[in-house]
DNA sequence: CAACTATATAAACAGATAGTAATGTATCGA
DNA sequence: TCGATACATTACTATCTGTTTATATAGTTG
């Protein structure tokens, strides 16, 4: 039973989905799920360029998916939205279910 | 505790998020949450053009979020992925939480 | 202060995609 | 068979955005 959703709300929801709709940002989030990371550490773990990582982090932070703690020269980021992991798990679960479906179909043929 | 996610899996998850990252498609999905709809009905309810709706429905169907039942001249679509509603609710819930946070901050100032 | 490091930002380019207009395809009724 | 209807598809354009390169900012160390 969905509650009434105005076009403005749908725009905002779509915007939040869009932030997660990028492999690079999911890679960053996935690293951050292992705990707090500096930008340099994220660059190493993801293989992305420093400018690129900073830009993605800015987006993720503006969307409130992550937050930042500055310490001297470093900036440490961490996931601030507990729903991120749930969202990814749901998506991943559906992928698995669909894959299993495909396999079942193929086996039914043979 | 996230399970290990390969870059390929992350690409696929991102792709699925991208399908939901569009206000027009969320509008369509939201209509379909009210039950099965023909393309024409969706055009009326969403205010989008027929070509546009058909295109979005094609995408949603390829991503297995919706499925189609053809009956004579008509094509009836319905949500085939129960997780869609959950995903949207989580996103919507976060929006509300953040809005409440903003309000609390503003009140703390005054 | 000067050199160095970590991060952020700006400009520019390339690739992706939403929307439209036009056309195609299939089904129904006269 | 002809016209009309419902839907799908194609070609095209405009817009958006991810990436890179270069530069700016700010903290640290000598």
mmCIF file of C-alpha atoms (C1' of nucleotides) in Angstrom:
data_model
loop_
_atom_site.group_PDB
_atom_site.id
_atom_site.type_symbol
_atom_site.label_atom_id
_atom_site.label_comp_id
_atom_site.label_asym_id
_atom_site.label_seq_id
_atom_site.Cartn_x
_atom_site.Cartn_y
_atom_site.Cartn_z
ATOM 1 C CA UNK A 1 0.000 0.000 0.000
ATOM 2 C CA UNK A 2 2.052 2.951 -1.159
ATOM 3 C CA UNK A 3 1.335 6.276 0.485
ATOM 4 C CA UNK A 4 0.525 9.163 -1.837
ATOM 5 C CA UNK A 5 3.746 10.412 -3.393
ATOM 6 C CA UNK A 6 3.831 13.850 -4.973
ATOM 7 C CA UNK A 7 5.913 14.429 -8.109
ATOM 8 C CA UNK A 8 8.360 16.472 -6.010
ATOM 9 C CA UNK A 9 8.908 13.569 -3.641
ATOM 10 C CA UNK A 10 9.356 11.193 -6.561
ATOM 11 C CA UNK A 11 11.973 13.549 -7.999
ATOM 12 C CA UNK A 12 13.882 13.472 -4.744
ATOM 13 C CA UNK A 13 13.634 9.706 -4.456
ATOM 14 C CA UNK A 14 14.832 9.335 -8.032
ATOM 15 C CA UNK A 15 17.730 11.642 -7.232
ATOM 16 C CA UNK A 16 18.770 9.451 -4.340
ATOM 17 C CA UNK A 17 18.580 6.323 -6.482
ATOM 18 C CA UNK A 18 20.723 8.084 -9.067
ATOM 19 C CA UNK A 19 23.462 8.617 -6.502
ATOM 20 C CA UNK A 20 23.590 4.845 -6.024
ATOM 21 C CA UNK A 21 23.345 4.175 -9.754
ATOM 22 C CA UNK A 22 27.061 4.381 -10.376
ATOM 23 C CA UNK A 23 29.542 1.499 -10.082
ATOM 24 C CA UNK A 24 32.288 3.859 -8.945
ATOM 25 C CA UNK A 25 30.208 5.188 -6.073
ATOM 26 C CA UNK A 26 29.123 1.684 -5.070
ATOM 27 C CA UNK A 27 32.785 0.676 -5.009
ATOM 28 C CA UNK A 28 33.495 3.585 -2.670
ATOM 29 C CA UNK A 29 30.523 2.749 -0.463
ATOM 30 C CA UNK A 30 31.558 -0.865 -0.392
ATOM 31 C CA UNK A 31 35.011 0.141 0.850
ATOM 32 C CA UNK A 32 33.448 2.387 3.473
ATOM 33 C CA UNK A 33 31.300 -0.505 4.694
ATOM 34 C CA UNK A 34 34.583 -1.942 5.944
ATOM 35 C CA UNK A 35 34.972 1.118 8.165
ATOM 36 C CA UNK A 36 36.222 4.676 8.018
ATOM 37 C CA UNK A 37 38.619 5.498 5.170
ATOM 38 C CA UNK A 38 40.706 8.471 4.104
ATOM 39 C CA UNK A 39 40.480 9.705 0.536
ATOM 40 C CA UNK A 40 43.902 8.300 -0.241
ATOM 41 C CA UNK A 41 42.904 4.903 1.101
ATOM 42 C CA UNK A 42 39.789 4.956 -1.066
ATOM 43 C CA UNK A 43 41.895 5.853 -4.099
ATOM 44 C CA UNK A 44 44.083 2.827 -3.421
ATOM 45 C CA UNK A 45 41.202 0.440 -2.765
ATOM 46 C CA UNK A 46 39.064 1.478 -5.704
ATOM 47 C CA UNK A 47 41.708 2.226 -8.313
ATOM 48 C CA UNK A 48 39.940 5.476 -9.190
ATOM 49 C CA UNK A 49 41.750 8.789 -9.552
ATOM 50 C CA UNK A 50 41.945 11.137 -6.582
ATOM 51 C CA UNK A 51 39.906 13.865 -8.254
ATOM 52 C CA UNK A 52 37.293 11.339 -9.198
ATOM 53 C CA UNK A 53 37.021 9.916 -5.707
ATOM 54 C CA UNK A 54 36.735 13.393 -4.202
ATOM 55 C CA UNK A 55 33.973 14.294 -6.591
ATOM 56 C CA UNK A 56 32.008 11.124 -5.885
ATOM 57 C CA UNK A 57 32.478 11.629 -2.148
ATOM 58 C CA UNK A 58 31.111 15.132 -2.479
ATOM 59 C CA UNK A 59 27.993 13.786 -4.137
ATOM 60 C CA UNK A 60 27.576 11.013 -1.587
ATOM 61 C CA UNK A 61 27.971 13.529 1.213
ATOM 62 C CA UNK A 62 25.488 16.005 -0.236
ATOM 63 C CA UNK A 63 23.010 13.122 -0.478
ATOM 64 C CA UNK A 64 23.812 12.314 3.177
ATOM 65 C CA UNK A 65 24.863 8.771 2.400
ATOM 66 C CA UNK A 66 28.289 9.414 3.937
ATOM 67 C CA UNK A 67 29.796 11.938 6.311
ATOM 68 C CA UNK A 68 33.268 13.339 6.838
ATOM 69 C CA UNK A 69 35.620 13.879 9.736
ATOM 70 C CA UNK A 70 38.572 16.142 9.108
ATOM 71 C CA UNK A 71 41.757 15.544 11.007
ATOM 72 C CA UNK A 72 44.736 17.656 10.100
ATOM 73 C CA UNK A 73 45.563 17.119 6.483
ATOM 74 C CA UNK A 74 43.280 14.115 6.187
ATOM 75 C CA UNK A 75 39.583 13.662 5.542
ATOM 76 C CA UNK A 76 38.046 10.486 6.870
ATOM 77 C CA UNK A 77 34.753 9.359 5.396
ATOM 78 C CA UNK A 78 32.226 6.914 6.763
ATOM 79 C CA UNK A 79 28.768 5.647 5.834
ATOM 80 C CA UNK A 80 26.204 7.741 7.684
ATOM 81 C CA UNK A 81 23.065 6.187 6.207
ATOM 82 C CA UNK A 82 22.380 2.686 7.523
ATOM 83 C CA UNK A 83 19.897 2.020 4.748
ATOM 84 C CA UNK A 84 22.628 1.897 2.094
ATOM 85 C CA UNK A 85 23.600 -1.633 2.957
ATOM 86 C CA UNK A 86 19.992 -2.792 3.039
ATOM 87 C CA UNK A 87 19.298 -1.249 -0.357
ATOM 88 C CA UNK A 88 22.301 -2.961 -1.909
ATOM 89 C CA UNK A 89 21.416 -6.277 -0.304
ATOM 90 C CA UNK A 90 17.900 -6.147 -1.686
ATOM 91 C CA UNK A 91 19.213 -5.387 -5.170
ATOM 92 C CA UNK A 92 21.796 -8.118 -4.891
ATOM 93 C CA UNK A 93 19.209 -10.602 -3.668
ATOM 94 C CA UNK A 94 17.016 -9.901 -6.676
ATOM 95 C CA UNK A 95 19.959 -10.413 -8.990
ATOM 96 C CA UNK A 96 20.584 -13.810 -7.473
ATOM 97 C CA UNK A 97 16.931 -14.749 -7.695
ATOM 98 C CA UNK A 98 16.821 -13.806 -11.360
ATOM 99 C CA UNK A 99 19.987 -15.724 -12.070
ATOM 100 C CA UNK A 100 18.519 -18.792 -10.369
ATOM 101 C CA UNK A 101 15.397 -18.352 -12.487
ATOM 102 C CA UNK A 102 17.461 -18.336 -15.651
ATOM 103 C CA UNK A 103 19.248 -21.489 -14.601
ATOM 104 C CA UNK A 104 15.954 -23.213 -13.843
ATOM 105 C CA UNK A 105 14.618 -22.254 -17.257
ATOM 106 C CA UNK A 106 17.692 -23.602 -18.987
ATOM 107 C CA UNK A 107 17.447 -26.875 -17.085
ATOM 108 C CA UNK A 108 13.771 -27.228 -17.890
ATOM 109 C CA UNK A 109 14.654 -27.184 -21.595
ATOM 110 C CA UNK A 110 17.222 -29.963 -21.403
ATOM 111 C CA UNK B 1 28.739 -7.326 7.100
ATOM 112 C CA UNK B 2 28.653 -7.009 3.325
ATOM 113 C CA UNK B 3 29.467 -10.116 1.355
ATOM 114 C CA UNK B 4 32.277 -9.824 -1.190
ATOM 115 C CA UNK B 5 30.970 -8.026 -4.249
ATOM 116 C CA UNK B 6 32.885 -8.280 -7.504
ATOM 117 C CA UNK B 7 33.072 -5.283 -9.834
ATOM 118 C CA UNK B 8 30.771 -7.110 -12.253
ATOM 119 C CA UNK B 9 28.118 -7.537 -9.582
ATOM 120 C CA UNK B 10 28.467 -3.888 -8.584
ATOM 121 C CA UNK B 11 27.958 -2.919 -12.224
ATOM 122 C CA UNK B 12 24.749 -4.905 -12.346
ATOM 123 C CA UNK B 13 23.495 -3.494 -9.057
ATOM 124 C CA UNK B 14 24.276 0.024 -10.257
ATOM 125 C CA UNK B 15 22.383 -0.722 -13.440
ATOM 126 C CA UNK B 16 19.322 -1.734 -11.473
ATOM 127 C CA UNK B 17 19.512 1.396 -9.349
ATOM 128 C CA UNK B 18 19.766 3.432 -12.532
ATOM 129 C CA UNK B 19 16.457 2.030 -13.748
ATOM 130 C CA UNK B 20 14.834 3.415 -10.599
ATOM 131 C CA UNK B 21 16.724 6.705 -10.852
ATOM 132 C CA UNK B 22 14.179 8.364 -13.085
ATOM 133 C CA UNK B 23 11.104 10.299 -11.915
ATOM 134 C CA UNK B 24 9.149 9.222 -14.992
ATOM 135 C CA UNK B 25 9.761 5.541 -14.284
ATOM 136 C CA UNK B 26 8.912 5.971 -10.614
ATOM 137 C CA UNK B 27 5.668 7.630 -11.648
ATOM 138 C CA UNK B 28 4.884 4.618 -13.822
ATOM 139 C CA UNK B 29 5.805 2.182 -11.064
ATOM 140 C CA UNK B 30 3.736 4.136 -8.603
ATOM 141 C CA UNK B 31 0.721 3.834 -10.890
ATOM 142 C CA UNK B 32 1.344 0.124 -11.277
ATOM 143 C CA UNK B 33 1.424 -0.266 -7.502
ATOM 144 C CA UNK B 34 -2.286 0.484 -7.694
ATOM 145 C CA UNK B 35 -2.737 -2.615 -9.850
ATOM 146 C CA UNK B 36 -2.433 -3.707 -13.432
ATOM 147 C CA UNK B 37 -2.565 -0.928 -16.051
ATOM 148 C CA UNK B 38 -2.683 -0.714 -19.821
ATOM 149 C CA UNK B 39 -0.244 1.561 -21.619
ATOM 150 C CA UNK B 40 -2.998 4.028 -22.397
ATOM 151 C CA UNK B 41 -4.036 4.164 -18.755
ATOM 152 C CA UNK B 42 -0.438 4.822 -17.771
ATOM 153 C CA UNK B 43 -0.227 7.608 -20.336
ATOM 154 C CA UNK B 44 -3.307 9.204 -18.796
ATOM 155 C CA UNK B 45 -2.181 8.785 -15.211
ATOM 156 C CA UNK B 46 1.364 9.989 -15.702
ATOM 157 C CA UNK B 47 0.888 12.680 -18.327
ATOM 158 C CA UNK B 48 3.818 11.296 -20.302
ATOM 159 C CA UNK B 49 3.706 10.681 -24.057
ATOM 160 C CA UNK B 50 2.797 7.231 -25.339
ATOM 161 C CA UNK B 51 6.178 6.665 -26.942
ATOM 162 C CA UNK B 52 7.889 7.707 -23.755
ATOM 163 C CA UNK B 53 5.809 5.398 -21.590
ATOM 164 C CA UNK B 54 6.418 2.466 -23.922
ATOM 165 C CA UNK B 55 10.128 3.116 -23.832
ATOM 166 C CA UNK B 56 10.240 3.262 -20.058
ATOM 167 C CA UNK B 57 8.107 0.137 -19.787
ATOM 168 C CA UNK B 58 10.544 -1.664 -22.050
ATOM 169 C CA UNK B 59 13.404 -0.737 -19.744
ATOM 170 C CA UNK B 60 11.479 -1.704 -16.619
ATOM 171 C CA UNK B 61 10.570 -5.026 -18.198
ATOM 172 C CA UNK B 62 14.102 -5.814 -19.307
ATOM 173 C CA UNK B 63 15.208 -5.140 -15.731
ATOM 174 C CA UNK B 64 12.424 -7.488 -14.585
ATOM 175 C CA UNK B 65 10.798 -4.871 -12.392
ATOM 176 C CA UNK B 66 7.529 -5.257 -14.300
ATOM 177 C CA UNK B 67 5.952 -7.847 -16.559
ATOM 178 C CA UNK B 68 3.399 -7.729 -19.351
ATOM 179 C CA UNK B 69 0.208 -9.543 -20.249
ATOM 180 C CA UNK B 70 -1.050 -9.072 -23.785
ATOM 181 C CA UNK B 71 -4.757 -9.232 -24.430
ATOM 182 C CA UNK B 72 -5.937 -8.427 -27.915
ATOM 183 C CA UNK B 73 -4.971 -4.925 -28.763
ATOM 184 C CA UNK B 74 -3.946 -4.103 -25.221
ATOM 185 C CA UNK B 75 -0.826 -4.651 -23.156
ATOM 186 C CA UNK B 76 -1.347 -4.812 -19.423
ATOM 187 C CA UNK B 77 1.644 -4.218 -17.202
ATOM 188 C CA UNK B 78 2.120 -5.070 -13.548
ATOM 189 C CA UNK B 79 4.903 -4.922 -10.975
ATOM 190 C CA UNK B 80 6.679 -8.269 -10.921
ATOM 191 C CA UNK B 81 9.385 -7.423 -8.403
ATOM 192 C CA UNK B 82 8.051 -7.142 -4.864
ATOM 193 C CA UNK B 83 11.221 -5.400 -3.715
ATOM 194 C CA UNK B 84 10.398 -2.244 -5.678
ATOM 195 C CA UNK B 85 8.005 -0.993 -3.065
ATOM 196 C CA UNK B 86 10.410 -1.767 -0.247
ATOM 197 C CA UNK B 87 13.214 0.090 -1.977
ATOM 198 C CA UNK B 88 11.066 3.162 -2.504
ATOM 199 C CA UNK B 89 9.823 3.079 1.069
ATOM 200 C CA UNK B 90 13.348 2.958 2.427
ATOM 201 C CA UNK B 91 14.360 5.908 0.266
ATOM 202 C CA UNK B 92 11.248 7.810 1.253
ATOM 203 C CA UNK B 93 11.826 7.063 4.919
ATOM 204 C CA UNK B 94 15.335 8.465 4.732
ATOM 205 C CA UNK B 95 14.047 11.611 3.084
ATOM 206 C CA UNK B 96 11.604 12.133 5.920
ATOM 207 C CA UNK B 97 14.290 11.499 8.518
ATOM 208 C CA UNK B 98 16.580 14.046 6.901
ATOM 209 C CA UNK B 99 13.795 16.577 6.676
ATOM 210 C CA UNK B 100 13.046 16.095 10.363
ATOM 211 C CA UNK B 101 16.735 16.572 11.080
ATOM 212 C CA UNK B 102 16.740 19.878 9.210
ATOM 213 C CA UNK B 103 13.714 21.051 11.148
ATOM 214 C CA UNK B 104 15.341 20.104 14.443
ATOM 215 C CA UNK B 105 18.474 22.019 13.499
ATOM 216 C CA UNK B 106 16.479 25.097 12.591
ATOM 217 C CA UNK B 107 14.573 24.952 15.856
ATOM 218 C CA UNK B 108 17.762 24.553 17.855
ATOM 219 C CA UNK B 109 18.977 27.858 16.416
ATOM 220 C CA UNK B 110 15.911 29.833 17.411
ATOM 221 C "C1'" DC C 1 58.539 31.493 4.753
ATOM 222 C "C1'" DA C 2 59.115 27.617 1.489
ATOM 223 C "C1'" DA C 3 58.378 22.995 0.065
ATOM 224 C "C1'" DC C 4 55.407 19.140 0.467
ATOM 225 C "C1'" DT C 5 51.201 16.486 1.107
ATOM 226 C "C1'" DA C 6 46.115 15.597 1.197
ATOM 227 C "C1'" DT C 7 42.012 17.016 -0.527
ATOM 228 C "C1'" DA C 8 38.809 19.928 -3.183
ATOM 229 C "C1'" DT C 9 37.434 22.360 -7.205
ATOM 230 C "C1'" DA C 10 37.169 24.035 -12.200
ATOM 231 C "C1'" DA C 11 37.209 23.516 -17.047
ATOM 232 C "C1'" DA C 12 36.784 20.614 -20.880
ATOM 233 C "C1'" DC C 13 35.558 16.506 -23.265
ATOM 234 C "C1'" DA C 14 33.133 12.157 -24.249
ATOM 235 C "C1'" DG C 15 29.557 8.964 -23.657
ATOM 236 C "C1'" DA C 16 24.991 7.949 -22.140
ATOM 237 C "C1'" DT C 17 20.088 8.777 -22.122
ATOM 238 C "C1'" DA C 18 15.366 11.072 -21.757
ATOM 239 C "C1'" DG C 19 12.153 13.154 -24.755
ATOM 240 C "C1'" DT C 20 9.961 13.865 -29.311
ATOM 241 C "C1'" DA C 21 8.375 13.008 -33.917
ATOM 242 C "C1'" DA C 22 7.669 9.804 -37.228
ATOM 243 C "C1'" DT C 23 6.940 5.245 -38.572
ATOM 244 C "C1'" DG C 24 6.086 0.281 -38.002
ATOM 245 C "C1'" DT C 25 3.270 -3.673 -36.439
ATOM 246 C "C1'" DA C 26 -0.541 -6.128 -34.976
ATOM 247 C "C1'" DT C 27 -5.401 -6.542 -33.752
ATOM 248 C "C1'" DC C 28 -10.156 -5.346 -34.077
ATOM 249 C "C1'" DG C 29 -14.541 -3.805 -36.324
ATOM 250 C "C1'" DA C 30 -17.306 -2.495 -40.391
ATOM 251 C "C1'" DT D 1 -10.165 -5.416 -47.251
ATOM 252 C "C1'" DC D 2 -9.995 -0.893 -45.177
ATOM 253 C "C1'" DG D 3 -9.698 2.107 -41.532
ATOM 254 C "C1'" DA D 4 -8.941 2.731 -36.792
ATOM 255 C "C1'" DT D 5 -6.779 1.728 -32.423
ATOM 256 C "C1'" DA D 6 -2.993 0.261 -29.127
ATOM 257 C "C1'" DC D 7 1.461 -0.317 -28.656
ATOM 258 C "C1'" DA D 8 6.476 -0.665 -30.078
ATOM 259 C "C1'" DT D 9 10.470 1.066 -32.359
ATOM 260 C "C1'" DT D 10 13.640 4.131 -34.731
ATOM 261 C "C1'" DA D 11 16.220 8.298 -35.620
ATOM 262 C "C1'" DC D 12 17.372 12.491 -33.818
ATOM 263 C "C1'" DT D 13 18.369 16.168 -30.530
ATOM 264 C "C1'" DA D 14 19.368 18.179 -26.181
ATOM 265 C "C1'" DT D 15 20.894 17.537 -21.764
ATOM 266 C "C1'" DC D 16 23.361 15.504 -18.201
ATOM 267 C "C1'" DT D 17 27.269 13.437 -16.010
ATOM 268 C "C1'" DG D 18 31.640 10.630 -15.324
ATOM 269 C "C1'" DT D 19 36.397 11.131 -16.179
ATOM 270 C "C1'" DT D 20 40.606 13.502 -16.801
ATOM 271 C "C1'" DT D 21 43.830 17.407 -16.512
ATOM 272 C "C1'" DA D 22 45.134 21.199 -14.249
ATOM 273 C "C1'" DT D 23 44.890 24.184 -10.483
ATOM 274 C "C1'" DA D 24 43.459 25.845 -5.893
ATOM 275 C "C1'" DT D 25 43.277 25.438 -0.829
ATOM 276 C "C1'" DA D 26 44.858 24.234 3.445
ATOM 277 C "C1'" DG D 27 47.524 21.908 6.854
ATOM 278 C "C1'" DT D 28 52.303 20.171 7.980
ATOM 279 C "C1'" DT D 29 57.224 20.224 8.288
ATOM 280 C "C1'" DG D 30 61.680 22.038 7.613
#
